[in-house]
mmCIF file of N, CA and C in Angstrom:
data_model
loop_
_atom_site.group_PDB
_atom_site.id
_atom_site.type_symbol
_atom_site.label_atom_id
_atom_site.label_comp_id
_atom_site.label_asym_id
_atom_site.label_seq_id
_atom_site.Cartn_x
_atom_site.Cartn_y
_atom_site.Cartn_z
ATOM 1 N N MET A 631 289.314 104.695 -51.929
ATOM 2 C CA MET A 631 289.369 104.732 -50.497
ATOM 3 C C MET A 631 288.124 105.395 -49.941
ATOM 4 N N GLY A 632 286.985 104.956 -50.365
ATOM 5 C CA GLY A 632 285.726 105.479 -49.875
ATOM 6 C C GLY A 632 285.243 106.697 -50.628
ATOM 7 N N LEU A 633 285.993 107.158 -51.618
ATOM 8 C CA LEU A 633 285.586 108.351 -52.335
ATOM 9 C C LEU A 633 284.466 108.082 -53.321
ATOM 10 N N ASP A 634 284.309 106.819 -53.730
ATOM 11 C CA ASP A 634 283.250 106.493 -54.670
ATOM 12 C C ASP A 634 281.905 106.293 -53.973
ATOM 13 N N ILE A 635 281.896 106.202 -52.644
ATOM 14 C CA ILE A 635 280.654 106.046 -51.898
ATOM 15 C C ILE A 635 280.093 107.437 -51.639
ATOM 16 N N PRO A 636 278.812 107.667 -51.942
ATOM 17 C CA PRO A 636 278.222 108.983 -51.679
ATOM 18 C C PRO A 636 278.299 109.332 -50.189
ATOM 19 N N SER A 637 278.455 110.602 -49.906
ATOM 20 C CA SER A 637 278.651 111.031 -48.519
ATOM 21 C C SER A 637 277.440 110.717 -47.646
ATOM 22 N N ASN A 638 276.235 110.678 -48.225
ATOM 23 C CA ASN A 638 275.048 110.367 -47.434
ATOM 24 C C ASN A 638 275.129 108.959 -46.864
ATOM 25 N N TYR A 639 275.631 108.026 -47.634
ATOM 26 C CA TYR A 639 275.760 106.649 -47.144
ATOM 27 C C TYR A 639 276.866 106.540 -46.100
ATOM 28 N N ARG A 640 277.911 107.331 -46.245
ATOM 29 C CA ARG A 640 278.964 107.341 -45.221
ATOM 30 C C ARG A 640 278.435 107.901 -43.909
ATOM 31 N N LEU A 641 277.591 108.930 -43.989
ATOM 32 C CA LEU A 641 277.009 109.505 -42.779
ATOM 33 C C LEU A 641 276.090 108.511 -42.086
ATOM 34 N N ILE A 642 275.307 107.775 -42.854
ATOM 35 C CA ILE A 642 274.436 106.757 -42.261
ATOM 36 C C ILE A 642 275.277 105.625 -41.684
ATOM 37 N N GLY A 643 276.377 105.268 -42.350
ATOM 38 C CA GLY A 643 277.284 104.254 -41.806
ATOM 39 C C GLY A 643 277.896 104.705 -40.492
ATOM 40 N N ALA A 644 278.264 105.979 -40.397
ATOM 41 C CA ALA A 644 278.811 106.509 -39.146
ATOM 42 C C ALA A 644 277.745 106.526 -38.061
ATOM 43 N N THR A 645 276.503 106.781 -38.444
ATOM 44 C CA THR A 645 275.398 106.742 -37.487
ATOM 45 C C THR A 645 275.218 105.326 -36.954
ATOM 46 N N LYS A 646 275.325 104.351 -37.823
ATOM 47 C CA LYS A 646 275.207 102.956 -37.380
ATOM 48 C C LYS A 646 276.394 102.546 -36.514
ATOM 49 N N LEU A 647 277.557 103.139 -36.759
ATOM 50 C CA LEU A 647 278.713 102.882 -35.898
ATOM 51 C C LEU A 647 278.452 103.382 -34.476
ATOM 52 N N LEU A 648 277.813 104.537 -34.338
ATOM 53 C CA LEU A 648 277.422 105.022 -33.016
ATOM 54 C C LEU A 648 276.453 104.049 -32.346
ATOM 55 N N ALA A 649 275.519 103.503 -33.125
ATOM 56 C CA ALA A 649 274.579 102.533 -32.566
ATOM 57 C C ALA A 649 275.307 101.286 -32.089
ATOM 58 N N VAL A 650 276.308 100.852 -32.824
ATOM 59 C CA VAL A 650 277.086 99.681 -32.417
ATOM 60 C C VAL A 650 277.829 99.961 -31.113
ATOM 61 N N LEU A 651 278.365 101.177 -30.957
ATOM 62 C CA LEU A 651 279.034 101.536 -29.705
ATOM 63 C C LEU A 651 278.075 101.483 -28.523
ATOM 64 N N VAL A 652 276.857 101.950 -28.728
ATOM 65 C CA VAL A 652 275.862 101.916 -27.654
ATOM 66 C C VAL A 652 275.482 100.472 -27.329
ATOM 67 N N VAL A 653 275.300 99.642 -28.357
ATOM 68 C CA VAL A 653 274.958 98.232 -28.130
ATOM 69 C C VAL A 653 276.084 97.526 -27.385
ATOM 70 N N ILE A 654 277.307 97.767 -27.775
ATOM 71 C CA ILE A 654 278.446 97.135 -27.093
ATOM 72 C C ILE A 654 278.488 97.570 -25.634
ATOM 73 N N GLY A 655 278.243 98.844 -25.387
ATOM 74 C CA GLY A 655 278.226 99.332 -24.013
ATOM 75 C C GLY A 655 277.114 98.709 -23.190
ATOM 76 N N LEU A 656 275.931 98.565 -23.801
ATOM 77 C CA LEU A 656 274.822 97.940 -23.080
ATOM 78 C C LEU A 656 275.099 96.474 -22.795
ATOM 79 N N ILE A 657 275.652 95.774 -23.771
ATOM 80 C CA ILE A 657 275.944 94.349 -23.577
ATOM 81 C C ILE A 657 277.065 94.159 -22.562
ATOM 82 N N GLN A 658 278.078 95.005 -22.624
ATOM 83 C CA GLN A 658 279.213 94.864 -21.727
ATOM 84 C C GLN A 658 278.806 95.081 -20.272
ATOM 85 N N HIS A 659 277.863 95.975 -20.025
ATOM 86 C CA HIS A 659 277.492 96.324 -18.658
ATOM 87 C C HIS A 659 276.098 95.842 -18.285
ATOM 88 N N ILE A 660 275.584 94.841 -18.959
ATOM 89 C CA ILE A 660 274.229 94.367 -18.686
ATOM 90 C C ILE A 660 274.105 93.806 -17.277
ATOM 91 N N GLU A 661 275.144 93.125 -16.789
ATOM 92 C CA GLU A 661 275.051 92.563 -15.439
ATOM 93 C C GLU A 661 274.998 93.671 -14.386
ATOM 94 N N THR A 662 275.665 94.778 -14.609
ATOM 95 C CA THR A 662 275.596 95.903 -13.678
ATOM 96 C C THR A 662 274.218 96.545 -13.721
ATOM 97 N N LEU A 663 273.654 96.672 -14.918
ATOM 98 C CA LEU A 663 272.315 97.243 -15.045
ATOM 99 C C LEU A 663 271.278 96.353 -14.381
ATOM 100 N N VAL A 664 271.385 95.045 -14.575
ATOM 101 C CA VAL A 664 270.441 94.118 -13.951
ATOM 102 C C VAL A 664 270.583 94.167 -12.431
ATOM 103 N N HIS A 665 271.813 94.233 -11.956
ATOM 104 C CA HIS A 665 272.051 94.325 -10.515
ATOM 105 C C HIS A 665 271.462 95.614 -9.955
ATOM 106 N N ALA A 666 271.611 96.716 -10.672
ATOM 107 C CA ALA A 666 271.067 97.995 -10.207
ATOM 108 C C ALA A 666 269.546 97.990 -10.225
ATOM 109 N N LEU A 667 268.947 97.269 -11.154
ATOM 110 C CA LEU A 667 267.491 97.197 -11.214
ATOM 111 C C LEU A 667 266.930 96.230 -10.166
ATOM 112 N N ARG A 668 267.692 95.238 -9.822
ATOM 113 C CA ARG A 668 267.209 94.212 -8.891
ATOM 114 C C ARG A 668 267.253 94.693 -7.450
ATOM 115 N N TYR A 669 268.296 95.409 -7.075
ATOM 116 C CA TYR A 669 268.484 95.834 -5.692
ATOM 117 C C TYR A 669 268.504 97.349 -5.611
ATOM 118 N N ASP A 670 267.822 97.865 -4.622
ATOM 119 C CA ASP A 670 267.835 99.310 -4.392
ATOM 120 C C ASP A 670 268.717 99.578 -3.175
ATOM 121 N N LEU A 671 270.013 99.602 -3.398
ATOM 122 C CA LEU A 671 270.974 99.789 -2.321
ATOM 123 C C LEU A 671 271.234 101.266 -2.084
ATOM 124 N N LEU A 672 271.588 101.581 -0.852
ATOM 125 C CA LEU A 672 271.968 102.959 -0.558
ATOM 126 C C LEU A 672 273.287 103.273 -1.255
ATOM 127 N N GLY A 673 273.394 104.445 -1.771
ATOM 128 C CA GLY A 673 274.613 104.841 -2.447
ATOM 129 C C GLY A 673 274.649 104.427 -3.909
ATOM 130 N N MET A 674 273.673 103.628 -4.327
ATOM 131 C CA MET A 674 273.617 103.200 -5.721
ATOM 132 C C MET A 674 272.686 104.150 -6.475
ATOM 133 N N VAL A 675 272.853 104.231 -7.745
ATOM 134 C CA VAL A 675 272.020 105.093 -8.564
ATOM 135 C C VAL A 675 270.565 104.631 -8.423
ATOM 136 N N PRO A 676 269.628 105.564 -8.260
ATOM 137 C CA PRO A 676 268.222 105.154 -8.128
ATOM 138 C C PRO A 676 267.758 104.333 -9.332
ATOM 139 N N VAL A 677 266.811 103.475 -9.059
ATOM 140 C CA VAL A 677 266.316 102.554 -10.081
ATOM 141 C C VAL A 677 265.702 103.311 -11.253
ATOM 142 N N ILE A 678 265.007 104.407 -10.986
ATOM 143 C CA ILE A 678 264.354 105.147 -12.063
ATOM 144 C C ILE A 678 265.380 105.741 -13.021
ATOM 145 N N VAL A 679 266.519 106.191 -12.512
ATOM 146 C CA VAL A 679 267.574 106.734 -13.373
ATOM 147 C C VAL A 679 268.163 105.619 -14.226
ATOM 148 N N THR A 680 268.376 104.459 -13.610
ATOM 149 C CA THR A 680 268.907 103.327 -14.361
ATOM 150 C C THR A 680 267.942 102.901 -15.456
ATOM 151 N N LEU A 681 266.639 102.887 -15.144
ATOM 152 C CA LEU A 681 265.643 102.546 -16.167
ATOM 153 C C LEU A 681 265.639 103.561 -17.305
ATOM 154 N N LEU A 682 265.730 104.838 -16.975
ATOM 155 C CA LEU A 682 265.759 105.872 -18.015
ATOM 156 C C LEU A 682 266.996 105.754 -18.894
ATOM 157 N N VAL A 683 268.125 105.440 -18.284
ATOM 158 C CA VAL A 683 269.354 105.267 -19.056
ATOM 159 C C VAL A 683 269.224 104.056 -19.974
ATOM 160 N N LEU A 684 268.702 102.964 -19.456
ATOM 161 C CA LEU A 684 268.533 101.752 -20.260
ATOM 162 C C LEU A 684 267.554 101.976 -21.404
ATOM 163 N N ILE A 685 266.438 102.615 -21.120
ATOM 164 C CA ILE A 685 265.439 102.877 -22.168
ATOM 165 C C ILE A 685 265.998 103.824 -23.220
ATOM 166 N N SER A 686 266.694 104.871 -22.790
ATOM 167 C CA SER A 686 267.250 105.807 -23.771
ATOM 168 C C SER A 686 268.319 105.133 -24.624
ATOM 169 N N GLY A 687 269.096 104.229 -24.051
ATOM 170 C CA GLY A 687 270.087 103.494 -24.835
ATOM 171 C C GLY A 687 269.449 102.610 -25.880
ATOM 172 N N VAL A 688 268.390 101.916 -25.500
ATOM 173 C CA VAL A 688 267.701 101.028 -26.451
ATOM 174 C C VAL A 688 267.018 101.844 -27.555
ATOM 175 N N VAL A 689 266.355 102.932 -27.185
ATOM 176 C CA VAL A 689 265.684 103.774 -28.190
ATOM 177 C C VAL A 689 266.718 104.417 -29.115
ATOM 178 N N ALA A 690 267.855 104.839 -28.556
ATOM 179 C CA ALA A 690 268.916 105.415 -29.397
ATOM 180 C C ALA A 690 269.435 104.375 -30.380
ATOM 181 N N CYS A 691 269.603 103.136 -29.924
ATOM 182 C CA CYS A 691 270.068 102.070 -30.826
ATOM 183 C C CYS A 691 269.092 101.849 -31.970
ATOM 184 N N VAL A 692 267.816 101.803 -31.654
ATOM 185 C CA VAL A 692 266.804 101.581 -32.695
ATOM 186 C C VAL A 692 266.828 102.711 -33.710
ATOM 187 N N GLY A 693 266.834 103.948 -33.222
ATOM 188 C CA GLY A 693 266.831 105.098 -34.130
ATOM 189 C C GLY A 693 268.095 105.200 -34.961
ATOM 190 N N LEU A 694 269.235 104.951 -34.347
ATOM 191 C CA LEU A 694 270.496 105.073 -35.076
ATOM 192 C C LEU A 694 270.695 103.929 -36.061
ATOM 193 N N PHE A 695 270.272 102.714 -35.692
ATOM 194 C CA PHE A 695 270.384 101.595 -36.633
ATOM 195 C C PHE A 695 269.492 101.798 -37.854
ATOM 196 N N ARG A 696 268.359 102.435 -37.651
ATOM 197 C CA ARG A 696 267.470 102.699 -38.782
ATOM 198 C C ARG A 696 267.944 103.902 -39.602
ATOM 199 N N GLY A 697 268.961 104.598 -39.116
ATOM 200 C CA GLY A 697 269.499 105.739 -39.850
ATOM 201 C C GLY A 697 268.668 106.986 -39.703
ATOM 202 N N LYS A 698 267.882 107.058 -38.653
ATOM 203 C CA LYS A 698 267.001 108.208 -38.435
ATOM 204 C C LYS A 698 267.679 109.245 -37.558
ATOM 205 N N LYS A 699 267.335 110.499 -37.799
ATOM 206 C CA LYS A 699 267.921 111.578 -37.017
ATOM 207 C C LYS A 699 267.370 111.627 -35.602
ATOM 208 N N TRP A 700 266.152 111.133 -35.376
ATOM 209 C CA TRP A 700 265.577 111.179 -34.034
ATOM 210 C C TRP A 700 266.321 110.260 -33.065
ATOM 211 N N GLY A 701 267.147 109.359 -33.568
ATOM 212 C CA GLY A 701 267.931 108.496 -32.696
ATOM 213 C C GLY A 701 268.993 109.251 -31.911
ATOM 214 N N PHE A 702 269.331 110.453 -32.370
ATOM 215 C CA PHE A 702 270.324 111.250 -31.656
ATOM 216 C C PHE A 702 269.764 111.853 -30.367
ATOM 217 N N ILE A 703 268.456 112.080 -30.310
ATOM 218 C CA ILE A 703 267.852 112.710 -29.126
ATOM 219 C C ILE A 703 268.054 111.852 -27.874
ATOM 220 N N PRO A 704 267.675 110.561 -27.889
ATOM 221 C CA PRO A 704 267.956 109.760 -26.685
ATOM 222 C C PRO A 704 269.450 109.509 -26.480
ATOM 223 N N LEU A 705 270.227 109.568 -27.556
ATOM 224 C CA LEU A 705 271.671 109.392 -27.420
ATOM 225 C C LEU A 705 272.274 110.529 -26.606
ATOM 226 N N TYR A 706 271.736 111.744 -26.785
ATOM 227 C CA TYR A 706 272.245 112.895 -26.051
ATOM 228 C C TYR A 706 271.860 112.852 -24.579
ATOM 229 N N PHE A 707 270.880 112.064 -24.203
ATOM 230 C CA PHE A 707 270.622 111.798 -22.789
ATOM 231 C C PHE A 707 271.470 110.628 -22.307
ATOM 232 N N TYR A 708 271.619 109.620 -23.137
ATOM 233 C CA TYR A 708 272.302 108.386 -22.752
ATOM 234 C C TYR A 708 273.785 108.625 -22.422
ATOM 235 N N ILE A 709 274.485 109.357 -23.251
ATOM 236 C CA ILE A 709 275.932 109.520 -23.060
ATOM 237 C C ILE A 709 276.261 110.243 -21.749
ATOM 238 N N PRO A 710 275.671 111.414 -21.457
ATOM 239 C CA PRO A 710 275.999 112.042 -20.167
ATOM 240 C C PRO A 710 275.517 111.231 -18.963
ATOM 241 N N ALA A 711 274.361 110.575 -19.080
ATOM 242 C CA ALA A 711 273.845 109.787 -17.961
ATOM 243 C C ALA A 711 274.744 108.595 -17.664
ATOM 244 N N VAL A 712 275.201 107.930 -18.709
ATOM 245 C CA VAL A 712 276.112 106.797 -18.512
ATOM 246 C C VAL A 712 277.433 107.274 -17.924
ATOM 247 N N THR A 713 277.874 108.430 -18.353
ATOM 248 C CA THR A 713 279.147 108.954 -17.860
ATOM 249 C C THR A 713 279.052 109.380 -16.399
ATOM 250 N N LEU A 714 278.031 110.139 -16.059
ATOM 251 C CA LEU A 714 277.947 110.716 -14.730
ATOM 252 C C LEU A 714 277.386 109.765 -13.682
ATOM 253 N N PHE A 715 276.329 109.021 -14.020
ATOM 254 C CA PHE A 715 275.672 108.191 -13.024
ATOM 255 C C PHE A 715 276.253 106.784 -12.929
ATOM 256 N N LEU A 716 276.524 106.171 -14.073
ATOM 257 C CA LEU A 716 276.935 104.765 -14.066
ATOM 258 C C LEU A 716 278.429 104.576 -14.301
ATOM 259 N N GLN A 717 279.119 105.598 -14.772
ATOM 260 C CA GLN A 717 280.564 105.573 -15.030
ATOM 261 C C GLN A 717 280.968 104.422 -15.950
ATOM 262 N N PHE A 718 280.261 104.312 -17.079
ATOM 263 C CA PHE A 718 280.584 103.334 -18.114
ATOM 264 C C PHE A 718 281.278 104.059 -19.255
ATOM 265 N N SER A 719 282.191 103.385 -19.892
ATOM 266 C CA SER A 719 282.845 103.928 -21.078
ATOM 267 C C SER A 719 282.132 103.393 -22.320
ATOM 268 N N LEU A 720 281.877 104.275 -23.280
ATOM 269 C CA LEU A 720 281.222 103.841 -24.518
ATOM 270 C C LEU A 720 282.158 103.048 -25.415
ATOM 271 N N ILE A 721 283.440 103.310 -25.307
ATOM 272 C CA ILE A 721 284.424 102.521 -26.049
ATOM 273 C C ILE A 721 285.094 101.615 -25.018
ATOM 274 N N PRO A 722 284.745 100.348 -25.022
ATOM 275 C CA PRO A 722 285.191 99.468 -23.945
ATOM 276 C C PRO A 722 286.698 99.229 -23.957
ATOM 277 N N PHE A 723 287.207 98.885 -22.815
ATOM 278 C CA PHE A 723 288.581 98.448 -22.571
ATOM 279 C C PHE A 723 289.618 99.556 -22.677
ATOM 280 N N ILE A 724 289.312 100.726 -23.192
ATOM 281 C CA ILE A 724 290.310 101.785 -23.269
ATOM 282 C C ILE A 724 290.642 102.345 -21.883
ATOM 283 N N PRO A 725 289.661 102.549 -20.992
ATOM 284 C CA PRO A 725 290.041 103.037 -19.658
ATOM 285 C C PRO A 725 290.946 102.064 -18.902
ATOM 286 N N ASN A 726 290.914 100.787 -19.241
ATOM 287 C CA ASN A 726 291.768 99.813 -18.561
ATOM 288 C C ASN A 726 293.239 99.975 -18.932
ATOM 289 N N VAL A 727 293.526 100.708 -19.986
ATOM 290 C CA VAL A 727 294.909 100.947 -20.395
ATOM 291 C C VAL A 727 295.595 101.901 -19.408
ATOM 292 N N PHE A 728 294.812 102.796 -18.816
ATOM 293 C CA PHE A 728 295.337 103.798 -17.903
ATOM 294 C C PHE A 728 295.397 103.248 -16.482
ATOM 295 N N PRO A 729 296.222 103.850 -15.626
ATOM 296 C CA PRO A 729 296.236 103.431 -14.216
ATOM 297 C C PRO A 729 294.866 103.633 -13.564
ATOM 298 N N ALA A 730 294.611 102.910 -12.493
ATOM 299 C CA ALA A 730 293.285 102.896 -11.861
ATOM 300 C C ALA A 730 292.839 104.284 -11.395
ATOM 301 N N LYS A 731 293.753 105.116 -10.968
ATOM 302 C CA LYS A 731 293.342 106.428 -10.467
ATOM 303 C C LYS A 731 292.912 107.377 -11.588
ATOM 304 N N TYR A 732 293.212 107.026 -12.839
ATOM 305 C CA TYR A 732 292.809 107.857 -13.976
ATOM 306 C C TYR A 732 291.621 107.295 -14.750
ATOM 307 N N HIS A 733 290.992 106.227 -14.261
ATOM 308 C CA HIS A 733 289.862 105.627 -14.978
ATOM 309 C C HIS A 733 288.707 106.612 -15.160
ATOM 310 N N ASP A 734 288.365 107.335 -14.096
ATOM 311 C CA ASP A 734 287.244 108.271 -14.195
ATOM 312 C C ASP A 734 287.512 109.367 -15.220
ATOM 313 N N ILE A 735 288.721 109.879 -15.233
ATOM 314 C CA ILE A 735 289.079 110.921 -16.202
ATOM 315 C C ILE A 735 289.059 110.361 -17.617
ATOM 316 N N ALA A 736 289.572 109.145 -17.785
ATOM 317 C CA ALA A 736 289.581 108.524 -19.112
ATOM 318 C C ALA A 736 288.160 108.287 -19.608
ATOM 319 N N ILE A 737 287.267 107.855 -18.726
ATOM 320 C CA ILE A 737 285.869 107.622 -19.116
ATOM 321 C C ILE A 737 285.216 108.935 -19.525
ATOM 322 N N MET A 738 285.461 110.010 -18.775
ATOM 323 C CA MET A 738 284.867 111.298 -19.129
ATOM 324 C C MET A 738 285.404 111.815 -20.460
ATOM 325 N N VAL A 739 286.679 111.644 -20.698
ATOM 326 C CA VAL A 739 287.268 112.121 -21.961
ATOM 327 C C VAL A 739 286.742 111.295 -23.135
ATOM 328 N N ILE A 740 286.722 109.978 -22.991
ATOM 329 C CA ILE A 740 286.252 109.110 -24.079
ATOM 330 C C ILE A 740 284.798 109.400 -24.403
ATOM 331 N N ASN A 741 283.941 109.432 -23.385
ATOM 332 C CA ASN A 741 282.524 109.681 -23.629
ATOM 333 C C ASN A 741 282.281 111.105 -24.126
ATOM 334 N N GLY A 742 283.090 112.054 -23.669
ATOM 335 C CA GLY A 742 282.980 113.412 -24.182
ATOM 336 C C GLY A 742 283.335 113.493 -25.660
ATOM 337 N N LEU A 743 284.366 112.750 -26.062
ATOM 338 C CA LEU A 743 284.731 112.732 -27.485
ATOM 339 C C LEU A 743 283.654 112.053 -28.330
ATOM 340 N N VAL A 744 283.049 110.997 -27.812
ATOM 341 C CA VAL A 744 281.953 110.332 -28.539
ATOM 342 C C VAL A 744 280.761 111.274 -28.645
ATOM 343 N N LEU A 745 280.461 112.006 -27.581
ATOM 344 C CA LEU A 745 279.362 112.974 -27.625
ATOM 345 C C LEU A 745 279.647 114.076 -28.638
ATOM 346 N N LEU A 746 280.861 114.586 -28.645
ATOM 347 C CA LEU A 746 281.243 115.613 -29.616
ATOM 348 C C LEU A 746 281.142 115.080 -31.043
ATOM 349 N N TYR A 747 281.598 113.842 -31.245
ATOM 350 C CA TYR A 747 281.502 113.225 -32.570
ATOM 351 C C TYR A 747 280.040 113.079 -32.999
ATOM 352 N N SER A 748 279.178 112.694 -32.067
ATOM 353 C CA SER A 748 277.771 112.521 -32.431
ATOM 354 C C SER A 748 277.111 113.861 -32.756
ATOM 355 N N VAL A 749 277.498 114.920 -32.060
ATOM 356 C CA VAL A 749 276.958 116.247 -32.375
ATOM 357 C C VAL A 749 277.414 116.686 -33.758
ATOM 358 N N LEU A 750 278.695 116.506 -34.048
ATOM 359 C CA LEU A 750 279.203 116.878 -35.369
ATOM 360 C C LEU A 750 278.571 116.036 -36.475
ATOM 361 N N LEU A 751 278.335 114.768 -36.190
ATOM 362 C CA LEU A 751 277.689 113.889 -37.168
ATOM 363 C C LEU A 751 276.261 114.335 -37.447
ATOM 364 N N LEU A 752 275.518 114.680 -36.407
ATOM 365 C CA LEU A 752 274.150 115.165 -36.616
ATOM 366 C C LEU A 752 274.153 116.475 -37.390
ATOM 367 N N LEU A 753 275.094 117.357 -37.092
ATOM 368 C CA LEU A 753 275.178 118.611 -37.846
ATOM 369 C C LEU A 753 275.473 118.359 -39.319
ATOM 370 N N ARG A 754 276.351 117.402 -39.599
ATOM 371 C CA ARG A 754 276.642 117.048 -40.994
ATOM 372 C C ARG A 754 275.417 116.451 -41.674
ATOM 373 N N ARG A 755 274.678 115.625 -40.948
ATOM 374 C CA ARG A 755 273.489 115.021 -41.536
ATOM 375 C C ARG A 755 272.416 116.064 -41.789
ATOM 376 N N MET A 756 272.305 117.044 -40.932
ATOM 377 C CA MET A 756 271.313 118.096 -41.138
ATOM 378 C C MET A 756 271.755 119.046 -42.245
ATOM 379 N N GLU A 757 273.047 119.175 -42.423
ATOM 380 C CA GLU A 757 273.588 120.051 -43.457
ATOM 381 C C GLU A 757 273.265 119.513 -44.853
ATOM 382 N N THR A 758 273.328 118.197 -45.005
ATOM 383 C CA THR A 758 273.089 117.606 -46.315
ATOM 384 C C THR A 758 271.610 117.551 -46.671
ATOM 385 N N ASN A 759 270.747 117.725 -45.643
ATOM 386 C CA ASN A 759 269.307 117.699 -45.870
ATOM 387 C C ASN A 759 268.867 116.401 -46.532
ATOM 388 N N TYR A 760 269.465 115.324 -46.115
ATOM 389 C CA TYR A 760 269.212 114.010 -46.706
ATOM 390 C C TYR A 760 267.982 113.388 -46.081
ATOM 391 N N ILE A 761 267.038 112.975 -46.899
ATOM 392 C CA ILE A 761 265.847 112.296 -46.421
ATOM 393 C C ILE A 761 265.880 110.886 -46.974
ATOM 394 N N GLN A 762 265.885 109.931 -46.072
ATOM 395 C CA GLN A 762 265.962 108.530 -46.476
ATOM 396 C C GLN A 762 264.588 108.084 -46.956
ATOM 397 N N GLU A 763 264.524 107.566 -48.162
ATOM 398 C CA GLU A 763 263.257 107.128 -48.738
ATOM 399 C C GLU A 763 263.220 105.611 -48.797
ATOM 400 N N TYR A 764 262.072 105.080 -48.425
ATOM 401 C CA TYR A 764 261.860 103.632 -48.517
ATOM 402 C C TYR A 764 260.638 103.355 -49.329
#
């Protein structure tokens, strides 16, 4: 049950799982991001913030898919920015399970748990002192 796989490979697999969550979130909300970049409406998140969130998401995906520790740095900007400014959930469709008045709370809890998981994952990766060689 996964015990024969070395822990370093499991940690890299978990890192790639975080990258998949970010990719799913970007793909799921691409039309909202394009709309925010196309129009500068009052009351909407400024275009520069949306660009920074999009760039940090893409850079985090690249770093995490490659199994590099530097991919966590843009991820730590991406998760709070997506939560606070754009109100996207990193794990899609779960906020829809709750009533509409609890969507914001569900998004904050889900993204907070993903952020906590990513911090613990980075700490585990730094603890093992694993250097990926190619």
